[in-house]
CSV table of C-alpha atoms in Angstrom, one decimal:
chain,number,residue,atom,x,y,z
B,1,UNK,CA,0.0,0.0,0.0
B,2,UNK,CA,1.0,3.8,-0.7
B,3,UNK,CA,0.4,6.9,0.6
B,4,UNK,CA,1.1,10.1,-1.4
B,5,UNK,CA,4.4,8.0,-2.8
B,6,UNK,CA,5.8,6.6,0.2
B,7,UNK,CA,4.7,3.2,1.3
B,8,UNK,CA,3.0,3.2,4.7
B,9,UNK,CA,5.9,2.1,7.5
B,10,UNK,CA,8.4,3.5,5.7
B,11,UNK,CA,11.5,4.1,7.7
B,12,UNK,CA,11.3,7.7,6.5
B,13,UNK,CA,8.2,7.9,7.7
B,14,UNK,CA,9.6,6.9,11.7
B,15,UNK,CA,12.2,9.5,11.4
B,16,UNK,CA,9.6,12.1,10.6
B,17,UNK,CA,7.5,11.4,13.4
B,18,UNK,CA,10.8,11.1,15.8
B,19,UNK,CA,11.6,14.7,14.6
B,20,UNK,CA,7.8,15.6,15.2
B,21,UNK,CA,8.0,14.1,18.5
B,22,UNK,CA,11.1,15.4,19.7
B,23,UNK,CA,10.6,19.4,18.3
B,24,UNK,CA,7.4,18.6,20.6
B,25,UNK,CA,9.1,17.2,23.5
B,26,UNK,CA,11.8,20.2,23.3
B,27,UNK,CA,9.0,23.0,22.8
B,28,UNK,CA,7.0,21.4,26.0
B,29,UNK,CA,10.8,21.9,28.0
B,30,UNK,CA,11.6,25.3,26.8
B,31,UNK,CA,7.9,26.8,27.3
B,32,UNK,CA,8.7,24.5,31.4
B,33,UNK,CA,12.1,26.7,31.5
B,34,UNK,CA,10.4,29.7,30.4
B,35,UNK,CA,7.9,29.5,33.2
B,36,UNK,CA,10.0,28.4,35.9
B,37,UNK,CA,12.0,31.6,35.0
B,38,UNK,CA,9.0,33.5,34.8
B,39,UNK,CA,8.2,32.6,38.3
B,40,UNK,CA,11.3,33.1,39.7
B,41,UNK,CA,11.4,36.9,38.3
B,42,UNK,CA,7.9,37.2,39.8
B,43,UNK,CA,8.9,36.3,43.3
B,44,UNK,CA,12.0,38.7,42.8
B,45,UNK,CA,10.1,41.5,41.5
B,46,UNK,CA,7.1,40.9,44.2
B,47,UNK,CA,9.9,41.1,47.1
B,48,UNK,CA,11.2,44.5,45.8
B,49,UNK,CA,8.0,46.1,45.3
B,50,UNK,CA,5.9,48.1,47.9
B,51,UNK,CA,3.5,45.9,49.8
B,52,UNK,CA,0.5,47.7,48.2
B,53,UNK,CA,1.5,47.5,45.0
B,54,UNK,CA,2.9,43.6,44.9
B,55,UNK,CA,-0.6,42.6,43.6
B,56,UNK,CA,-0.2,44.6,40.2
B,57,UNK,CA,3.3,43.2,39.6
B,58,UNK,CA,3.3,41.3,36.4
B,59,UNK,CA,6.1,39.4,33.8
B,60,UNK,CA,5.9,38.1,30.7
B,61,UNK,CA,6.3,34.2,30.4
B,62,UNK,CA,7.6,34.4,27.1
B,63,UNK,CA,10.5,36.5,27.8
B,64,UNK,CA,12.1,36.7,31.1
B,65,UNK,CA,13.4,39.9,30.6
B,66,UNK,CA,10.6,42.4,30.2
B,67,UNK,CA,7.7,42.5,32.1
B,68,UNK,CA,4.1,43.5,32.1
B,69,UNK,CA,3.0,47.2,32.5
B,70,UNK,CA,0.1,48.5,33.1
B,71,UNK,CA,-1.1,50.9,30.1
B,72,UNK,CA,-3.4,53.9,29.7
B,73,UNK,CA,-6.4,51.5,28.5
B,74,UNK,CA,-6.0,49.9,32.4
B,75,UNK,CA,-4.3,46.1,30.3
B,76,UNK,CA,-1.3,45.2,31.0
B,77,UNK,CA,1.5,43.8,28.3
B,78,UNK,CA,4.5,42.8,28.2
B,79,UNK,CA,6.8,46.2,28.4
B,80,UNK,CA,10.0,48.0,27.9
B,81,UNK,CA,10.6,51.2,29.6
B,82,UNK,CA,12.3,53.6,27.0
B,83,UNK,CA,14.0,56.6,28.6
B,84,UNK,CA,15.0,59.6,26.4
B,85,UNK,CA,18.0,61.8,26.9
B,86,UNK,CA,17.6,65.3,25.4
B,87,UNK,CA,19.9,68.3,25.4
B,88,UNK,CA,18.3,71.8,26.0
B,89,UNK,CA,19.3,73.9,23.0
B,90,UNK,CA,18.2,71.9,19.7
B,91,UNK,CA,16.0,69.1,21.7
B,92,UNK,CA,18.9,66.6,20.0
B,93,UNK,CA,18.7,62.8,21.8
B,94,UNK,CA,22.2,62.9,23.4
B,95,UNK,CA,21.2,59.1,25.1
B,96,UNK,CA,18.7,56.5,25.4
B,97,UNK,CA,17.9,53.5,27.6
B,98,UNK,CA,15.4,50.6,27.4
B,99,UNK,CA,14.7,48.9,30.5
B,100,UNK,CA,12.5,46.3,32.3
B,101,UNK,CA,11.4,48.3,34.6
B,102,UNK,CA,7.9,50.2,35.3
B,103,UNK,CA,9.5,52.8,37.4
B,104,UNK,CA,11.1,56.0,36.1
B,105,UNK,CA,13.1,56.8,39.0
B,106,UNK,CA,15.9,54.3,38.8
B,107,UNK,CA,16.7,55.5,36.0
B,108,UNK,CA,18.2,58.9,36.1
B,109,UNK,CA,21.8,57.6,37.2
B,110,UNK,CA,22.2,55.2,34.7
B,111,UNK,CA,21.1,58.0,32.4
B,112,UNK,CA,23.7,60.7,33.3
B,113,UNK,CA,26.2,58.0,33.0
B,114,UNK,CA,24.8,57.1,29.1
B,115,UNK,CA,25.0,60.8,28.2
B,116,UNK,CA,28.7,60.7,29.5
B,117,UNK,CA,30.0,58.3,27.7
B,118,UNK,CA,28.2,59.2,24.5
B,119,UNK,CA,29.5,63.0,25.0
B,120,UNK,CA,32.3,62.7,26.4
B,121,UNK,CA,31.7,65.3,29.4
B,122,UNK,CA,29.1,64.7,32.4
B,123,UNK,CA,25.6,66.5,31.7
B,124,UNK,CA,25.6,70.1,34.3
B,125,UNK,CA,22.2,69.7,35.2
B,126,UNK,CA,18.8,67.2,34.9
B,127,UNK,CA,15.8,68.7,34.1
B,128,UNK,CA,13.2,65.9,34.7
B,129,UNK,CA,9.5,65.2,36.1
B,130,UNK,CA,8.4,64.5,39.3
B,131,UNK,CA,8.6,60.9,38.8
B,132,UNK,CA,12.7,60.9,39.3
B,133,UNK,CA,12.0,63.5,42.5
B,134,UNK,CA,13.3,61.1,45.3
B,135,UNK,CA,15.0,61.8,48.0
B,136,UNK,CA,17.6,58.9,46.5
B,137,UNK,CA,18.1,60.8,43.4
B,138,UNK,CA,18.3,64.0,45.2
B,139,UNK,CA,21.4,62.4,46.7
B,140,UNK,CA,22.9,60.7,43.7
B,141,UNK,CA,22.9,63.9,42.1
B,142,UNK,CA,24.7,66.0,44.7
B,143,UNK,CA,27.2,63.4,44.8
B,144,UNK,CA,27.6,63.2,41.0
B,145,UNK,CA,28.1,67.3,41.4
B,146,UNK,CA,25.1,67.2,38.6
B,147,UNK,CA,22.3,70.4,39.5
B,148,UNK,CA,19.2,68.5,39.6
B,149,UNK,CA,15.6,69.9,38.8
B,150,UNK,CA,12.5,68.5,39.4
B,151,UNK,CA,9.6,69.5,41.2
B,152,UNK,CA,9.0,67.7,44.8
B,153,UNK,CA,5.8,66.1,45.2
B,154,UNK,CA,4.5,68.5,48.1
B,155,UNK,CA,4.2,66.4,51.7
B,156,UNK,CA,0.9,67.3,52.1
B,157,UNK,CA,0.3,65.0,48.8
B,158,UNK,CA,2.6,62.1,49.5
B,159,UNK,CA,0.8,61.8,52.9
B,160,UNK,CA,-2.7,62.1,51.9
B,161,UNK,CA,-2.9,58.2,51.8
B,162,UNK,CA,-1.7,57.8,55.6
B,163,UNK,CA,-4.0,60.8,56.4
B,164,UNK,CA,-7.2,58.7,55.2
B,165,UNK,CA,-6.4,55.7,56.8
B,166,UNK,CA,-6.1,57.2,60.3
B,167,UNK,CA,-9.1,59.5,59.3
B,168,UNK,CA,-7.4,63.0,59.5
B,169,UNK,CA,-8.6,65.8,57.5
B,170,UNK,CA,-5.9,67.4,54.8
B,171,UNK,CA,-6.4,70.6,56.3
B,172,UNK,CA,-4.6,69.1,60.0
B,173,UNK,CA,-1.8,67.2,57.8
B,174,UNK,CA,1.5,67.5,59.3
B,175,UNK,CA,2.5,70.6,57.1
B,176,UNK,CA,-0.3,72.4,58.9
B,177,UNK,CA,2.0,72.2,62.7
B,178,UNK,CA,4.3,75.0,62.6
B,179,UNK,CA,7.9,74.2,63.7
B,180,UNK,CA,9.1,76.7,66.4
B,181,UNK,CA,12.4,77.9,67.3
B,182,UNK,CA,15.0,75.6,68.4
B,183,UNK,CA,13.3,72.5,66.6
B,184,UNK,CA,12.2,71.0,69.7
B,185,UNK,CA,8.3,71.8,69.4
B,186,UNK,CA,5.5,72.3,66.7
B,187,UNK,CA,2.0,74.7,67.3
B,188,UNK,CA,-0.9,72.7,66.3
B,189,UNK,CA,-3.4,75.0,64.5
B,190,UNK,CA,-5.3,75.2,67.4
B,191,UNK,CA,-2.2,76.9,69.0
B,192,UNK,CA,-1.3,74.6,70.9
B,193,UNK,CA,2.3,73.1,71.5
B,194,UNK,CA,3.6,69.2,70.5
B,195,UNK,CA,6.5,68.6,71.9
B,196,UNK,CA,9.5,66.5,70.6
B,197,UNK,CA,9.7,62.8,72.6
B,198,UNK,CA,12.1,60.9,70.6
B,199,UNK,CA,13.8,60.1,67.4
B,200,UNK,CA,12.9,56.9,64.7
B,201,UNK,CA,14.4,55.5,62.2
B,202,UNK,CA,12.2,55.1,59.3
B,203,UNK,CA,13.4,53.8,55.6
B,204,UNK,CA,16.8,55.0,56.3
B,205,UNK,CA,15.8,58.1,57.3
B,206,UNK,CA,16.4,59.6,60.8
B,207,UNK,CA,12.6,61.3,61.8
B,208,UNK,CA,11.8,63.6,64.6
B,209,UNK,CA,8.3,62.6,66.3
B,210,UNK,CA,6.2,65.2,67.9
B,211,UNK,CA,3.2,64.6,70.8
B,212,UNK,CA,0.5,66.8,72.1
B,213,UNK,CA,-0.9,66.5,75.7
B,214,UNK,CA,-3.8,64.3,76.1
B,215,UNK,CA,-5.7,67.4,78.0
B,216,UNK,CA,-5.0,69.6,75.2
B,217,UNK,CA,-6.2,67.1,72.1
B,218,UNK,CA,-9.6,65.9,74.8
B,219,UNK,CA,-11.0,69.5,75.0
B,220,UNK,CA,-9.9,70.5,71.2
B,221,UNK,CA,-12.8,71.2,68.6
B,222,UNK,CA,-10.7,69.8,66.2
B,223,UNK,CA,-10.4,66.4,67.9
B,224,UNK,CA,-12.7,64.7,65.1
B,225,UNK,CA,-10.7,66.1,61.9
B,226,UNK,CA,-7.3,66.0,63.7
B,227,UNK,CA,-6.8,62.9,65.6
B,228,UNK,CA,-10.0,60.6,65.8
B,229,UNK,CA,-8.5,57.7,66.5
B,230,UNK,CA,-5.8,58.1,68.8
B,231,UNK,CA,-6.3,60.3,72.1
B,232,UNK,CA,-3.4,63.1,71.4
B,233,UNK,CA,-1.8,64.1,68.3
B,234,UNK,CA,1.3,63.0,67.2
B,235,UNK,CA,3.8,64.1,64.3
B,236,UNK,CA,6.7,62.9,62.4
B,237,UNK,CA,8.9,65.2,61.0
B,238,UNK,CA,11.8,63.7,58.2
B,239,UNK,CA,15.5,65.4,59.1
B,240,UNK,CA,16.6,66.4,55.8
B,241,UNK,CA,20.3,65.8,54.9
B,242,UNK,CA,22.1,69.3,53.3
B,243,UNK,CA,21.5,68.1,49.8
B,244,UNK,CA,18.2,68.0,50.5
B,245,UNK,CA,17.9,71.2,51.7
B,246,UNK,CA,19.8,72.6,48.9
B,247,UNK,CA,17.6,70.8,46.2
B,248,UNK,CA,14.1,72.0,47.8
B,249,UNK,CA,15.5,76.1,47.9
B,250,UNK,CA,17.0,75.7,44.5
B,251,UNK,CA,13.2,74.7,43.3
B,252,UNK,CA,12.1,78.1,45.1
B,253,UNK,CA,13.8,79.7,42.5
B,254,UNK,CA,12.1,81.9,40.0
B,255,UNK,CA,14.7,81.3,37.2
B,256,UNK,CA,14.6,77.4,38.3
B,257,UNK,CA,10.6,77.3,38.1
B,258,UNK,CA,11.1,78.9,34.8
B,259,UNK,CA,13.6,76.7,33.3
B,260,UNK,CA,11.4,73.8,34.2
B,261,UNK,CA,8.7,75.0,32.2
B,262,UNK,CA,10.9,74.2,29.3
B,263,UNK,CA,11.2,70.7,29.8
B,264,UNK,CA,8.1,69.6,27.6
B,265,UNK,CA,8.9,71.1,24.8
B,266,UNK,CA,12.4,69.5,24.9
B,267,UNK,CA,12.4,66.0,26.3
B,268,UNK,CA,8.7,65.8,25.0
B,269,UNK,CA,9.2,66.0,21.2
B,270,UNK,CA,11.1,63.5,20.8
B,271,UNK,CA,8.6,60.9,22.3
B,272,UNK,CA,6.0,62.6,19.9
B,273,UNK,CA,8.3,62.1,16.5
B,274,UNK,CA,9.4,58.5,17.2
B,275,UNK,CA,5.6,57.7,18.6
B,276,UNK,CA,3.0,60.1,16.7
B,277,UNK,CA,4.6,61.2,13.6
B,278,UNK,CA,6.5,57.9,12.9
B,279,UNK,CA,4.1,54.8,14.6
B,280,UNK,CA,6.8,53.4,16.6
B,281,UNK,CA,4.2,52.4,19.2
B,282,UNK,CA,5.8,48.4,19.6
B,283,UNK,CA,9.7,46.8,19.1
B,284,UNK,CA,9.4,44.8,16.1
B,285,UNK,CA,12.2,42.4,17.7
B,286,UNK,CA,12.6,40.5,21.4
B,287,UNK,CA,14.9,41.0,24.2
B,288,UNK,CA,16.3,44.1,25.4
B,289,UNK,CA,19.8,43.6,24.0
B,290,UNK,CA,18.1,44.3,20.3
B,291,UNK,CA,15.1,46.3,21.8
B,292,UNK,CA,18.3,49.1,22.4
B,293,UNK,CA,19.9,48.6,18.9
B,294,UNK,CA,15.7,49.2,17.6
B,295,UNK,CA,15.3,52.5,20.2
B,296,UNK,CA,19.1,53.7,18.9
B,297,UNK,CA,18.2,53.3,15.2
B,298,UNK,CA,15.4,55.3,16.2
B,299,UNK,CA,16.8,58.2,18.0
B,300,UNK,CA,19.5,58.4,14.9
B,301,UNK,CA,16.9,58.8,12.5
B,302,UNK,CA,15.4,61.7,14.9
B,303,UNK,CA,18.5,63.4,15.1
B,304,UNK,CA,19.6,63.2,11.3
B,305,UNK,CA,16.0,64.9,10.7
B,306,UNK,CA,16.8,67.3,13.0
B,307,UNK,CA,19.8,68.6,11.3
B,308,UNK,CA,18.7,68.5,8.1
């Protein structure tokens, strides 16, 4: 009997089925090792993230190094993070990045260190969004002697969060206790005084902590929108290191406020030609080795258009 030419039990027919079985048998292995690896990353990435926000980590099972991120339609994918490096005067890309991470803020060191080496001489100053305005980068950039520019997230924002879980109104945040002479008390808006009873240690940081008297918090009208839940007030004040200090008076600065305004306009563009005028809006390759060589092909294009 034949089949198509070949009689059936050929030998030739075994081998093809040996090859069938054993592409099979090394697909099922890979796609095991894939989401071993995939696991692993998981349990990395859920250790190093926030408690609160360990339930949105995602990664890609299909390759280990990207991972998913959440986008503006509320799916997630799997990623990169592309970060562009833009000079102030002609909005030329002078570096950029492509990472696996969903975070912009662990990026601004590796940047200045990418427009170094591509320009020979250390950028003099950052000019970037509030998403890189840590306190680490604040102190990664006074060490690197860079001027760094971005405006802080005010306090009274970063703690609104811990002000609704313990059920105290904005308006009696701890920006609203005025620190008095010496450091060594705050007035409550009510006038009253909170004195200083110790020092913590709080994610590195060395914070003063602040107490009202019980009598003065019982008989307060405030008590409801001030301290509900606890029977006197208490306040915890972050001792800034100089660099700190430095960085929050140089964004006071009128001519500081103003350069910042220019930042859209400069590190903005670019994202819009390589996105909206050209459709980059996915790599065409995988792995972040080539997804760099794709995003550099694609900032040389920029920049030749740009001069010409």
């Amino acid at each position: 009997v034949e089949e198509l030419g070949r009689k059936v039990g050929d030998p030739e027919d075994e081998k093809e089925n040996k090859r069938q079985r054993a592409a099979k048998q090394r697909a099922a292995r890979e796609r095991e090792e894939r989401m071993k690896a995939a696991l692993k990353d998981l349990d990395k990435r859920e250790a190093q993230a926030r408690p609160k926000q360990r339930a949105q980590v995602r990664v890609s099972e299909s390759e280990s190094e990207v991972v998913k991120m959440k986008h503006a339609d509320g799916g997630y994918a799997p990623s990169y993070n592309v970060q562009v490096m833009a000079e102030g005067s002609h909005s030329i890309v002078v570096g950029i990045e492509v990472s696996g991470d969903a975070n912009d803020s662990g990026a601004l060191r590796s940047g200045v260190q990418r427009v170094e080496k591509n320009t020979g001489r250390k950028p003099g100053r950052m000019v970037v969004d509030n998403g890189y305005a840590t306190r680490e980068n604040v102190e990664a950039m006074a060490k690197a002697e860079v001027d760094f520019v971005a405006p802080w997230k005010e306090d009274q924002a970063r703690q609104a969060g811990a002000l609704k879980r313990n059920g105290i109104d904005a308006a009696f945040g701890p920006a609203a206790f005025v620190e008095q002479p010496e450091g060594k008390s705050l007035q409550c808006p009510a006038g009253k005084q909170l004195e200083m009873v110790g020092k913590r240690t709080a994610h590195g940081l060395t914070v003063l902590v602040y107490r009202a008297k019980a009598a003065d918090c019982q008989g307060c009208e405030h008590k409801s929108k001030c301290c509900p839940r606890r029977e006197a007030r208490q306040v915890r004040r972050v001792v800034e290191s100089p660099a700190m200090l430095q960085y929050l008076e140089r964004m006071k600065r009128d001519e500081i406020l103003e350069l910042y305004k220019q930042r859209k306009k400069v590190a903005e563009f670019p994202h819009l030609w390589m996105k909206a005028m050209r459709g980059w809006d996915r790599f065409q390759v995988r792995g972040k080795a080539k997804a760099l060589k794709e995003a550099i092909r694609r900032a040389v294009s920029y920049n030749i258009e740009q001069w010409t």
